[in-house]
Amino acid sequence: MSLASHTALSSSQKALLKRGKIVTISDLILTPVQDISRRCRVSPLEINAIVDTVCRAHPIRASTLDDLLSPPNLFGICTSGDACLDAVVGGGFRTGMIWEVVGESAAGKTQLALRMSLLVQLSNEFGGLAGSACYLLTSGKLPTSRIMQISQHHPLLASSGQCSLDHIHTMSVPSIDFLVHALSSLLPDFIKLKLEQNRSDSTILPVRLVVIDALGELFHSSGKTSTQTLVQRAQNVTEISAHLHSVASKFGIVVIVLNEVVDAFDREPDNEETPTTGLSYAEQSKWFARAHSLPGENRKEASLGLVWANQVNARIMMSRTGRRRYTNFGQSATQKRQKTSNGHHTGNTPTEDPERLELVRRLSIVFSSVSDPGSLDYVVDSAGITVLQEEEQGSSRKTTANEPTALPSVALPPTMSSSQIAPLDAGVVESETAVRIDLPPEPNGAPDDEDEWEAFWEKDEITEEMYLAASSNPDK
């Protein structure tokens, strides 16, 4: 509310505040009294009198639990489509929270977000929220063909028949300013519009899920990083998170923000003893920006730093591990083009593959306000992502009598990472067979290493005199 139209203040008080650029009630309440008195060039006692007048005219009413829980249908939990994943995240994705899904490229972040945009449309009896999704894209276009594939192959989505592309609304936000404008104005107005339309037409679903794919891309900069750029980034992140929290709590919405990772470097502590007032950022970031469930998983950490980490309610990290497992889920994620009787291609269709080699990825709960830290393995398939059961995580493929056993693993030097040996996720399955040379078995009673060397020197045709001549004339 503008102070210019405030009836409790006199014209002289309004002019005084205008001189100090105090325009709204928020400016007056949130700005320290000493700062206002310095900007308006008056005593703090006079500013306190103005603040008291405004507060008496507009008393602040604290929210009660009844206010937060009404209407009750705005709050709930949306299933992730997998019972194991639901258990790890605390029963499902809860409304009124900011869920950050962070990971490197091809880790499966978008696959999870696309499936959630379908699952949110399910009715309450199927674990959904009976709502629509608003998908904000910072770059690219929405992969509609992939969404249709997930809806056809996920058991819950295929059996319900309640999900479609009609209830997924997209918006392009190519810049930070556009995203702030969308979150502060366009998105709230759109949510209110859908709520009003739902009251008169039940087929129009209200917005219950907001996805940002991906926030970190908006902060890519080719310029040099400086204190000024870091301060500006912190201000932008704080403003974006404030709008997201407002939308999530006011309308009872699940907010999922996809984010990127950066390389993590552990610096050696200085030998010199320097006085410190607490833990450094490098020490703190190990616990809220990285996952530690597998060796090498802590080589990546979430981007956007400590400011953004303090704004999210839960951080989920999805990682590529470089591991591969034989799994049997019925339908493979691989696609093959098939021909009809007239010779035309029918397009890409999933093929049945009873046993295949899958790229195993890792999902870890770094921190959450509704669940304990936990981790599980998963694969990306035609249904989005599928969590591996405990017996599948702990067991490897059995070999038959006619199959060669697996080659023993070789320990890598400390300076060499696994990514230098083989790509973590190349998008294709590597060859299952390795090139090996099978030597004929040695007969029983084969000589040991020392006997072989003695036999070699016995056959040596170089005499002792030749060795002595060579040692006495080294130049020849």
CSV table of C-alpha atoms in Angstrom, one decimal:
chain,number,residue,atom,x,y,z
A,1,MET,CA,0.0,0.0,0.0
A,2,SER,CA,1.3,3.4,-0.9
A,3,LEU,CA,1.9,5.9,1.9
A,4,ALA,CA,0.7,8.8,-0.3
A,5,SER,CA,-2.9,7.5,0.1
A,6,HIS,CA,-2.6,6.7,3.8
A,7,THR,CA,-5.3,8.5,5.7
A,8,ALA,CA,-3.6,8.3,9.2
A,9,LEU,CA,-0.6,10.3,8.1
A,10,SER,CA,-0.5,14.1,7.8
A,11,SER,CA,0.6,15.8,4.6
A,12,SER,CA,3.9,16.9,6.3
A,13,GLN,CA,4.7,13.4,7.3
A,14,LYS,CA,4.0,12.1,3.8
A,15,ALA,CA,6.3,14.8,2.3
A,16,LEU,CA,8.9,13.9,4.9
A,17,LEU,CA,8.9,10.2,4.0
A,18,LYS,CA,8.8,11.0,0.2
A,19,ARG,CA,12.0,13.0,0.6
A,20,GLY,CA,13.7,9.9,2.0
A,21,LYS,CA,12.2,7.7,-0.8
A,22,ILE,CA,10.0,5.8,1.6
A,23,VAL,CA,7.0,5.1,-0.6
A,24,THR,CA,5.2,2.0,0.7
A,25,ILE,CA,4.2,0.6,4.1
A,26,SER,CA,6.7,-2.2,3.5
A,27,ASP,CA,9.5,0.4,3.0
A,28,LEU,CA,8.6,2.0,6.3
A,29,ILE,CA,8.2,-1.2,8.4
A,30,LEU,CA,11.2,-3.1,7.0
A,31,THR,CA,13.8,-0.3,6.8
A,32,PRO,CA,15.6,0.4,10.1
A,33,VAL,CA,14.6,3.5,11.9
A,34,GLN,CA,18.1,4.9,11.9
A,35,ASP,CA,18.4,4.6,8.1
A,36,ILE,CA,15.0,6.3,7.6
A,37,SER,CA,16.0,9.2,9.9
A,38,ARG,CA,19.3,9.6,8.1
A,39,ARG,CA,17.6,9.7,4.7
A,40,CYS,CA,14.8,12.0,5.8
A,41,ARG,CA,17.2,14.1,8.0
A,42,VAL,CA,14.9,14.0,11.0
A,43,SER,CA,15.3,12.5,14.5
A,44,PRO,CA,14.6,8.8,15.1
A,45,LEU,CA,11.9,9.8,17.6
A,46,GLU,CA,9.8,11.4,14.9
A,47,ILE,CA,10.2,8.3,12.6
A,48,ASN,CA,9.1,6.1,15.5
A,49,ALA,CA,6.0,8.1,15.9
A,50,ILE,CA,5.2,7.7,12.2
A,51,VAL,CA,5.8,3.9,12.4
A,52,ASP,CA,3.5,3.7,15.5
A,53,THR,CA,0.8,5.6,13.7
A,54,VAL,CA,0.9,3.3,10.7
A,55,CYS,CA,1.0,0.1,12.8
A,56,ARG,CA,-2.1,1.2,14.8
A,57,ALA,CA,-4.0,1.9,11.6
A,58,HIS,CA,-3.0,-1.4,10.0
A,59,PRO,CA,-2.4,-4.0,12.8
A,60,ILE,CA,-0.5,-7.1,11.8
A,61,ARG,CA,-2.5,-10.2,12.3
A,62,ALA,CA,-0.6,-13.4,12.8
A,63,SER,CA,-1.6,-16.4,10.7
A,64,THR,CA,-3.1,-19.4,12.6
A,65,LEU,CA,-3.1,-23.1,11.7
A,66,ASP,CA,-6.6,-22.8,10.5
A,67,ASP,CA,-5.6,-20.2,8.0
A,68,LEU,CA,-2.7,-22.4,6.8
A,69,LEU,CA,-4.9,-25.5,6.4
A,70,SER,CA,-7.9,-24.0,4.7
A,71,PRO,CA,-9.0,-24.9,2.2
A,72,PRO,CA,-7.7,-28.4,3.0
A,73,ASN,CA,-7.8,-29.7,-0.6
A,74,LEU,CA,-5.0,-27.3,-1.6
A,75,PHE,CA,-2.4,-29.3,0.4
A,76,GLY,CA,-1.4,-32.9,-0.1
A,77,ILE,CA,1.3,-35.3,-1.3
A,78,CYS,CA,1.9,-36.4,-4.9
A,79,THR,CA,3.3,-39.8,-5.6
A,80,SER,CA,6.5,-40.2,-7.5
A,81,GLY,CA,5.2,-43.3,-9.3
A,82,ASP,CA,7.6,-45.6,-7.4
A,83,ALA,CA,7.0,-46.9,-3.9
A,84,CYS,CA,10.7,-47.1,-3.0
A,85,LEU,CA,11.2,-43.5,-4.2
A,86,ASP,CA,8.2,-42.3,-2.2
A,87,ALA,CA,9.6,-43.9,0.9
A,88,VAL,CA,13.0,-42.2,0.5
A,89,VAL,CA,11.5,-38.7,-0.1
A,90,GLY,CA,9.1,-38.9,2.8
A,91,GLY,CA,6.0,-40.4,1.3
A,92,GLY,CA,6.0,-38.4,-1.9
A,93,PHE,CA,6.4,-34.8,-3.1
A,94,ARG,CA,4.6,-32.6,-0.7
A,95,THR,CA,2.9,-29.3,-1.6
A,96,GLY,CA,4.1,-26.0,-0.2
A,97,MET,CA,7.8,-26.9,-0.6
A,98,ILE,CA,10.6,-26.2,-3.0
A,99,TRP,CA,12.1,-29.5,-4.2
A,100,GLU,CA,15.5,-29.1,-5.9
A,101,VAL,CA,16.6,-31.9,-8.2
A,102,VAL,CA,20.3,-31.4,-9.0
A,103,GLY,CA,22.5,-33.5,-11.2
A,104,GLU,CA,24.8,-33.6,-14.2
A,105,SER,CA,23.6,-33.9,-17.8
A,106,ALA,CA,21.8,-37.2,-18.6
A,107,ALA,CA,21.4,-38.2,-15.0
A,108,GLY,CA,17.6,-38.3,-15.3
A,109,LYS,CA,16.4,-35.0,-13.8
A,110,THR,CA,14.2,-34.1,-16.7
A,111,GLN,CA,12.8,-37.7,-16.8
A,112,LEU,CA,11.6,-37.4,-13.2
A,113,ALA,CA,10.1,-33.9,-13.9
A,114,LEU,CA,8.3,-35.1,-17.0
A,115,ARG,CA,6.8,-38.0,-15.1
A,116,MET,CA,5.7,-35.8,-12.2
A,117,SER,CA,3.9,-33.5,-14.7
A,118,LEU,CA,1.8,-36.6,-15.5
A,119,LEU,CA,1.4,-38.1,-12.1
A,120,VAL,CA,0.1,-34.8,-10.6
A,121,GLN,CA,-3.0,-35.2,-12.9
A,122,LEU,CA,-4.0,-38.4,-11.2
A,123,SER,CA,-6.9,-38.4,-8.8
A,124,ASN,CA,-6.3,-38.7,-5.0
A,125,GLU,CA,-7.1,-42.4,-5.0
A,126,PHE,CA,-4.2,-43.0,-7.4
A,127,GLY,CA,-1.8,-40.8,-5.3
A,128,GLY,CA,-2.1,-37.7,-7.5
A,129,LEU,CA,-3.4,-34.2,-6.8
A,130,ALA,CA,-6.0,-34.0,-9.6
A,131,GLY,CA,-4.3,-30.9,-10.9
A,132,SER,CA,-2.3,-29.7,-13.9
A,133,ALA,CA,1.3,-28.8,-14.3
A,134,CYS,CA,3.0,-25.6,-15.4
A,135,TYR,CA,6.4,-26.3,-17.0
A,136,LEU,CA,8.8,-23.4,-17.2
A,137,LEU,CA,11.6,-23.9,-19.7
A,138,THR,CA,14.8,-21.8,-19.7
A,139,SER,CA,15.9,-23.3,-23.0
A,140,GLY,CA,14.6,-25.8,-25.6
A,141,LYS,CA,11.1,-27.2,-26.0
A,142,LEU,CA,9.0,-29.6,-24.1
A,143,PRO,CA,9.7,-33.2,-25.3
A,144,THR,CA,6.1,-34.2,-25.9
A,145,SER,CA,6.9,-37.5,-27.5
A,146,ARG,CA,8.9,-38.6,-24.5
A,147,ILE,CA,5.9,-37.6,-22.2
A,148,MET,CA,3.6,-39.8,-24.3
A,149,GLN,CA,6.0,-42.7,-24.1
A,150,ILE,CA,6.1,-42.4,-20.3
A,151,SER,CA,2.3,-42.2,-20.0
A,152,GLN,CA,2.0,-45.4,-22.1
A,153,HIS,CA,4.6,-47.5,-20.4
A,154,HIS,CA,4.3,-46.5,-16.7
A,155,PRO,CA,1.9,-49.0,-15.1
A,156,LEU,CA,0.0,-46.4,-12.9
A,157,LEU,CA,-0.3,-43.9,-15.7
A,158,ALA,CA,-1.4,-46.4,-18.3
A,159,SER,CA,-4.0,-48.1,-16.1
A,160,SER,CA,-5.6,-44.9,-14.9
A,161,GLY,CA,-6.1,-43.2,-18.3
A,162,GLN,CA,-6.4,-39.8,-16.6
A,163,CYS,CA,-3.3,-38.0,-18.0
A,164,SER,CA,-2.8,-36.1,-21.2
A,165,LEU,CA,-0.8,-33.3,-22.7
A,166,ASP,CA,-3.8,-30.9,-22.3
A,167,HIS,CA,-3.0,-30.5,-18.6
A,168,ILE,CA,0.7,-29.6,-19.1
A,169,HIS,CA,1.1,-25.8,-19.6
A,170,THR,CA,4.5,-24.5,-20.8
A,171,MET,CA,6.1,-21.2,-20.7
A,172,SER,CA,9.5,-20.1,-21.9
A,173,VAL,CA,11.7,-18.1,-19.5
A,174,PRO,CA,14.9,-17.4,-21.3
A,175,SER,CA,16.3,-14.8,-18.9
A,176,ILE,CA,16.3,-14.0,-15.2
A,177,ASP,CA,14.2,-10.9,-15.6
A,178,PHE,CA,11.6,-12.8,-17.5
A,179,LEU,CA,11.5,-15.6,-14.9
A,180,VAL,CA,11.0,-13.0,-12.1
A,181,HIS,CA,8.2,-11.4,-14.0
A,182,ALA,CA,6.6,-14.8,-14.7
A,183,LEU,CA,6.8,-15.8,-11.0
A,184,SER,CA,5.6,-12.5,-9.6
A,185,SER,CA,2.8,-11.7,-12.1
A,186,LEU,CA,2.0,-14.1,-14.9
A,187,LEU,CA,2.1,-17.4,-13.0
A,188,PRO,CA,-0.1,-16.2,-10.0
A,189,ASP,CA,-2.7,-14.8,-12.4
A,190,PHE,CA,-2.7,-18.0,-14.4
A,191,ILE,CA,-3.2,-20.1,-11.3
A,192,LYS,CA,-6.1,-17.9,-10.1
A,193,LEU,CA,-7.7,-18.2,-13.6
A,194,LYS,CA,-7.5,-22.0,-13.5
A,195,LEU,CA,-9.0,-22.1,-10.0
A,196,GLU,CA,-11.9,-20.0,-11.1
A,197,GLN,CA,-12.4,-22.1,-14.3
A,198,ASN,CA,-12.3,-25.3,-12.2
A,199,ARG,CA,-15.2,-24.1,-10.0
A,200,SER,CA,-17.4,-24.0,-13.1
A,201,ASP,CA,-15.9,-26.8,-15.1
A,202,SER,CA,-14.4,-29.8,-13.3
A,203,THR,CA,-12.6,-31.0,-16.5
A,204,ILE,CA,-10.3,-27.9,-16.2
A,205,LEU,CA,-7.7,-28.9,-13.6
A,206,PRO,CA,-6.1,-26.3,-11.3
A,207,VAL,CA,-2.4,-25.9,-11.3
A,208,ARG,CA,-0.8,-28.1,-8.6
A,209,LEU,CA,2.8,-28.5,-9.9
A,210,VAL,CA,5.4,-26.0,-11.1
A,211,VAL,CA,8.6,-27.1,-12.7
A,212,ILE,CA,11.6,-25.0,-13.6
A,213,ASP,CA,13.9,-26.7,-16.1
A,214,ALA,CA,16.6,-25.6,-15.4
A,215,LEU,CA,17.4,-22.7,-13.1
A,216,GLY,CA,21.2,-22.9,-13.3
A,217,GLU,CA,21.2,-22.2,-17.0
A,218,LEU,CA,20.0,-18.7,-16.4
A,219,PHE,CA,23.2,-17.8,-14.5
A,220,HIS,CA,25.6,-18.9,-17.2
A,221,SER,CA,27.9,-16.0,-17.9
A,222,SER,CA,31.0,-15.6,-20.0
A,223,GLY,CA,32.2,-12.6,-18.0
A,224,LYS,CA,34.7,-12.6,-15.2
A,225,THR,CA,33.3,-13.5,-11.8
A,226,SER,CA,33.7,-10.7,-9.3
A,227,THR,CA,32.2,-9.7,-6.0
A,228,GLN,CA,29.7,-7.5,-7.7
A,229,THR,CA,28.4,-10.4,-9.9
A,230,LEU,CA,28.2,-12.7,-6.9
A,231,VAL,CA,26.2,-10.2,-5.0
A,232,GLN,CA,23.9,-9.7,-8.0
A,233,ARG,CA,23.4,-13.4,-8.3
A,234,ALA,CA,22.6,-13.7,-4.6
A,235,GLN,CA,19.9,-11.0,-5.0
A,236,ASN,CA,18.4,-12.7,-8.0
A,237,VAL,CA,18.3,-16.1,-6.3
A,238,THR,CA,16.7,-14.6,-3.2
A,239,GLU,CA,14.0,-12.9,-5.2
A,240,ILE,CA,13.2,-16.0,-7.3
A,241,SER,CA,13.0,-18.2,-4.2
A,242,ALA,CA,10.7,-15.7,-2.4
A,243,HIS,CA,8.3,-15.8,-5.3
A,244,LEU,CA,8.4,-19.6,-5.4
A,245,HIS,CA,7.7,-19.9,-1.7
A,246,SER,CA,4.8,-17.4,-2.0
A,247,VAL,CA,3.2,-19.4,-4.8
A,248,ALA,CA,3.8,-22.8,-3.2
A,249,SER,CA,2.4,-21.8,0.2
A,250,LYS,CA,-0.5,-19.6,-1.1
A,251,PHE,CA,-1.9,-22.1,-3.6
A,252,GLY,CA,-0.7,-25.4,-2.2
A,253,ILE,CA,1.6,-26.3,-5.1
A,254,VAL,CA,4.5,-28.7,-5.5
A,255,VAL,CA,7.5,-26.7,-6.8
A,256,ILE,CA,10.3,-28.7,-8.5
A,257,VAL,CA,13.4,-26.8,-9.5
A,258,LEU,CA,16.0,-28.6,-11.7
A,259,ASN,CA,19.6,-27.4,-11.2
A,260,GLU,CA,23.1,-28.2,-12.4
A,261,VAL,CA,26.2,-29.4,-10.7
A,262,VAL,CA,29.8,-28.1,-10.8
A,263,ASP,CA,33.1,-29.8,-10.1
A,264,ALA,CA,34.0,-30.0,-6.5
A,265,PHE,CA,37.6,-29.4,-5.4
A,266,ASP,CA,38.9,-30.2,-1.9
A,267,ARG,CA,41.6,-27.7,-0.9
A,268,GLU,CA,44.3,-28.7,1.4
A,269,PRO,CA,44.2,-26.8,4.7
A,270,ASP,CA,46.8,-24.1,5.2
A,271,ASN,CA,49.7,-25.2,7.4
A,272,GLU,CA,49.8,-21.7,9.0
A,273,GLU,CA,47.6,-21.4,12.0
A,274,THR,CA,45.2,-18.6,11.3
A,275,PRO,CA,42.4,-17.6,13.6
A,276,THR,CA,38.9,-18.5,12.3
A,277,THR,CA,35.5,-17.6,13.6
A,278,GLY,CA,33.9,-20.8,12.3
A,279,LEU,CA,33.7,-23.4,9.5
A,280,SER,CA,34.7,-22.1,6.1
A,281,TYR,CA,32.3,-22.5,3.1
A,282,ALA,CA,34.4,-25.3,1.7
A,283,GLU,CA,33.9,-27.3,4.9
A,284,GLN,CA,30.2,-26.6,5.0
A,285,SER,CA,29.5,-27.3,1.4
A,286,LYS,CA,30.5,-30.9,1.8
A,287,TRP,CA,27.3,-31.6,3.8
A,288,PHE,CA,24.7,-29.6,2.0
A,289,ALA,CA,26.0,-29.5,-1.7
A,290,ARG,CA,27.3,-33.0,-2.2
A,291,ALA,CA,26.3,-36.6,-1.8
A,292,HIS,CA,28.5,-39.3,-0.2
A,293,SER,CA,26.7,-42.6,-0.6
A,294,LEU,CA,29.2,-43.9,-3.2
A,295,PRO,CA,32.9,-43.4,-3.9
A,296,GLY,CA,33.3,-40.6,-6.4
A,297,GLU,CA,29.8,-39.2,-5.9
A,298,ASN,CA,31.2,-36.2,-4.0
A,299,ARG,CA,33.1,-35.0,-7.1
A,300,LYS,CA,30.2,-32.9,-8.0
A,301,GLU,CA,28.2,-30.3,-6.0
A,302,ALA,CA,25.1,-28.3,-6.6
A,303,SER,CA,25.6,-24.9,-8.3
A,304,LEU,CA,24.3,-21.5,-7.1
A,305,GLY,CA,26.1,-21.7,-3.8
A,306,LEU,CA,25.0,-21.3,-0.2
A,307,VAL,CA,22.4,-18.6,-0.8
A,308,TRP,CA,20.3,-20.9,-3.0
A,309,ALA,CA,20.8,-23.9,-0.7
A,310,ASN,CA,19.2,-21.9,2.2
A,311,GLN,CA,16.1,-21.3,0.1
A,312,VAL,CA,15.1,-24.9,-0.8
A,313,ASN,CA,13.3,-27.4,1.5
A,314,ALA,CA,14.8,-30.5,0.0
A,315,ARG,CA,17.8,-31.3,-2.2
A,316,ILE,CA,17.8,-34.5,-4.3
A,317,MET,CA,21.0,-35.3,-6.2
A,318,MET,CA,21.0,-37.6,-9.2
A,319,SER,CA,24.3,-39.0,-10.3
A,320,ARG,CA,25.8,-41.1,-13.1
A,321,THR,CA,27.9,-43.8,-11.5
A,322,GLY,CA,29.5,-45.6,-14.5
A,323,ARG,CA,28.1,-48.9,-13.3
A,324,ARG,CA,26.1,-51.3,-15.4
A,325,ARG,CA,23.7,-54.0,-14.4
A,326,TYR,CA,21.7,-56.8,-16.1
A,327,THR,CA,18.1,-56.1,-15.3
A,328,ASN,CA,14.8,-57.6,-16.4
A,329,PHE,CA,11.9,-55.1,-16.4
A,330,GLY,CA,10.0,-56.6,-19.4
A,331,GLN,CA,10.2,-53.6,-21.8
A,332,SER,CA,13.4,-52.0,-22.8
A,333,ALA,CA,14.1,-48.3,-23.2
A,334,THR,CA,15.9,-49.0,-26.4
A,335,GLN,CA,14.0,-48.1,-29.6
A,336,LYS,CA,13.9,-50.0,-32.9
A,337,ARG,CA,12.3,-49.1,-36.2
A,338,GLN,CA,9.9,-51.8,-37.4
A,339,LYS,CA,8.5,-52.3,-40.9
A,340,THR,CA,4.9,-53.1,-41.8
A,341,SER,CA,3.8,-55.4,-44.5
A,342,ASN,CA,3.9,-52.7,-47.2
A,343,GLY,CA,7.5,-51.8,-46.3
A,344,HIS,CA,6.9,-48.5,-44.5
A,345,HIS,CA,8.5,-47.8,-41.1
A,346,THR,CA,6.1,-47.5,-38.2
A,347,GLY,CA,8.5,-45.3,-36.2
A,348,ASN,CA,10.3,-45.9,-32.9
A,349,THR,CA,8.6,-48.4,-30.7
A,350,PRO,CA,9.8,-50.1,-27.5
A,351,THR,CA,11.1,-53.6,-28.0
A,352,GLU,CA,10.8,-56.6,-25.6
A,353,ASP,CA,14.2,-57.5,-24.2
A,354,PRO,CA,14.1,-60.0,-21.3
A,355,GLU,CA,17.6,-59.3,-20.2
A,356,ARG,CA,19.7,-56.3,-21.0
A,357,LEU,CA,22.6,-54.2,-19.7
A,358,GLU,CA,21.4,-50.9,-18.1
A,359,LEU,CA,23.3,-47.9,-17.0
A,360,VAL,CA,22.8,-47.7,-13.2
A,361,ARG,CA,22.5,-44.2,-11.7
A,362,ARG,CA,22.3,-43.1,-8.1
A,363,LEU,CA,19.7,-40.9,-6.3
A,364,SER,CA,20.6,-39.4,-2.9
A,365,ILE,CA,18.6,-37.2,-0.5
A,366,VAL,CA,21.3,-34.6,0.5
A,367,PHE,CA,19.0,-32.9,3.0
A,368,SER,CA,15.2,-32.6,3.5
A,369,SER,CA,12.8,-31.1,6.0
A,370,VAL,CA,10.5,-34.1,5.7
A,371,SER,CA,12.7,-37.1,5.5
A,372,ASP,CA,16.1,-38.5,6.5
A,373,PRO,CA,19.0,-38.7,4.1
A,374,GLY,CA,18.9,-41.8,1.9
A,375,SER,CA,20.1,-43.3,-1.4
A,376,LEU,CA,19.0,-45.8,-4.0
A,377,ASP,CA,19.9,-47.0,-7.4
A,378,TYR,CA,17.7,-46.5,-10.5
A,379,VAL,CA,17.7,-46.8,-14.3
A,380,VAL,CA,16.2,-44.6,-17.0
A,381,ASP,CA,13.7,-46.6,-19.0
A,382,SER,CA,10.6,-46.2,-21.1
A,383,ALA,CA,8.5,-45.5,-17.9
A,384,GLY,CA,10.8,-42.6,-16.9
A,385,ILE,CA,13.0,-43.9,-14.1
A,386,THR,CA,12.7,-47.2,-12.3
A,387,VAL,CA,14.2,-47.8,-8.9
A,388,LEU,CA,16.2,-51.1,-8.5
A,389,GLN,CA,15.1,-53.3,-5.7
A,390,GLU,CA,17.5,-54.2,-2.9
A,391,GLU,CA,18.2,-57.7,-4.3
A,392,GLU,CA,18.9,-56.2,-7.7
A,393,GLN,CA,21.2,-53.6,-6.2
A,394,GLY,CA,23.2,-56.1,-4.2
A,395,SER,CA,23.4,-58.9,-6.8
A,396,SER,CA,25.1,-59.1,-10.2
A,397,ARG,CA,24.3,-61.2,-13.2
A,398,LYS,CA,24.9,-64.9,-12.8
A,399,THR,CA,27.2,-66.6,-15.3
A,400,THR,CA,26.6,-70.1,-16.7
A,401,ALA,CA,29.2,-72.8,-17.0
A,402,ASN,CA,29.9,-72.0,-20.7
A,403,GLU,CA,30.3,-68.2,-20.0
A,404,PRO,CA,33.7,-66.7,-19.0
A,405,THR,CA,33.8,-65.2,-15.6
A,406,ALA,CA,34.2,-61.4,-15.2
A,407,LEU,CA,37.6,-60.0,-15.5
A,408,PRO,CA,39.0,-58.8,-12.2
A,409,SER,CA,38.8,-55.0,-11.5
A,410,VAL,CA,42.0,-53.0,-11.6
A,411,ALA,CA,42.7,-50.3,-9.1
A,412,LEU,CA,43.2,-46.9,-10.6
A,413,PRO,CA,46.1,-44.6,-9.6
A,414,PRO,CA,45.0,-41.8,-7.3
A,415,THR,CA,45.5,-39.2,-10.2
A,416,MET,CA,43.3,-41.1,-12.6
A,417,SER,CA,39.5,-40.9,-12.4
A,418,SER,CA,37.1,-43.5,-13.7
A,419,SER,CA,35.9,-41.0,-16.3
A,420,GLN,CA,39.3,-41.1,-18.0
A,421,ILE,CA,39.0,-44.9,-18.5
A,422,ALA,CA,35.4,-45.0,-19.8
A,423,PRO,CA,32.6,-42.5,-20.2
A,424,LEU,CA,30.1,-42.5,-17.3
A,425,ASP,CA,27.1,-42.4,-19.6
A,426,ALA,CA,27.7,-42.4,-23.3
A,427,GLY,CA,24.1,-43.2,-24.2
A,428,VAL,CA,25.0,-46.5,-25.7
A,429,VAL,CA,25.7,-49.9,-24.2
A,430,GLU,CA,29.3,-50.9,-24.4
A,431,SER,CA,30.4,-54.3,-25.7
A,432,GLU,CA,29.7,-57.1,-23.3
A,433,THR,CA,32.8,-59.1,-24.3
A,434,ALA,CA,36.3,-58.1,-23.7
A,435,VAL,CA,39.3,-59.1,-25.9
A,436,ARG,CA,41.3,-61.7,-24.1
A,437,ILE,CA,44.1,-64.1,-25.0
A,438,ASP,CA,43.5,-67.6,-23.7
A,439,LEU,CA,46.9,-69.3,-23.1
A,440,PRO,CA,47.0,-73.1,-23.2
A,441,PRO,CA,47.0,-74.7,-19.8
A,442,GLU,CA,50.4,-75.7,-18.5
A,443,PRO,CA,51.0,-79.4,-17.9
A,444,ASN,CA,51.2,-80.8,-14.4
A,445,GLY,CA,54.6,-80.3,-12.8
A,446,ALA,CA,55.4,-77.2,-14.9
A,447,PRO,CA,58.7,-75.5,-13.8
A,448,ASP,CA,58.4,-72.5,-11.6
A,449,ASP,CA,59.9,-69.1,-12.5
A,450,GLU,CA,63.4,-69.8,-11.2
A,451,ASP,CA,63.6,-73.1,-13.2
A,452,GLU,CA,62.6,-71.3,-16.4
A,453,TRP,CA,65.4,-68.7,-15.9
A,454,GLU,CA,68.0,-71.5,-15.3
A,455,ALA,CA,66.9,-73.3,-18.5
A,456,PHE,CA,67.2,-70.1,-20.4
A,457,TRP,CA,70.8,-69.4,-19.3
A,458,GLU,CA,71.8,-73.0,-20.0
A,459,LYS,CA,70.8,-72.5,-23.7
A,460,ASP,CA,72.7,-69.1,-23.8
A,461,GLU,CA,75.4,-69.3,-26.5
A,462,ILE,CA,77.3,-66.3,-25.2
A,463,THR,CA,80.5,-67.5,-23.4
A,464,GLU,CA,81.9,-66.0,-20.2
A,465,GLU,CA,85.0,-64.7,-22.1
A,466,MET,CA,82.7,-62.7,-24.4
A,467,TYR,CA,81.0,-61.1,-21.3
A,468,LEU,CA,84.5,-60.2,-19.8
A,469,ALA,CA,85.6,-58.7,-23.2
A,470,ALA,CA,82.5,-56.5,-23.4
A,471,SER,CA,82.9,-55.3,-19.8
A,472,SER,CA,86.6,-54.4,-20.3
A,473,ASN,CA,85.9,-52.4,-23.6
A,474,PRO,CA,82.7,-50.5,-22.9
A,475,ASP,CA,83.2,-48.2,-25.9
A,476,LYS,CA,83.1,-51.0,-28.5
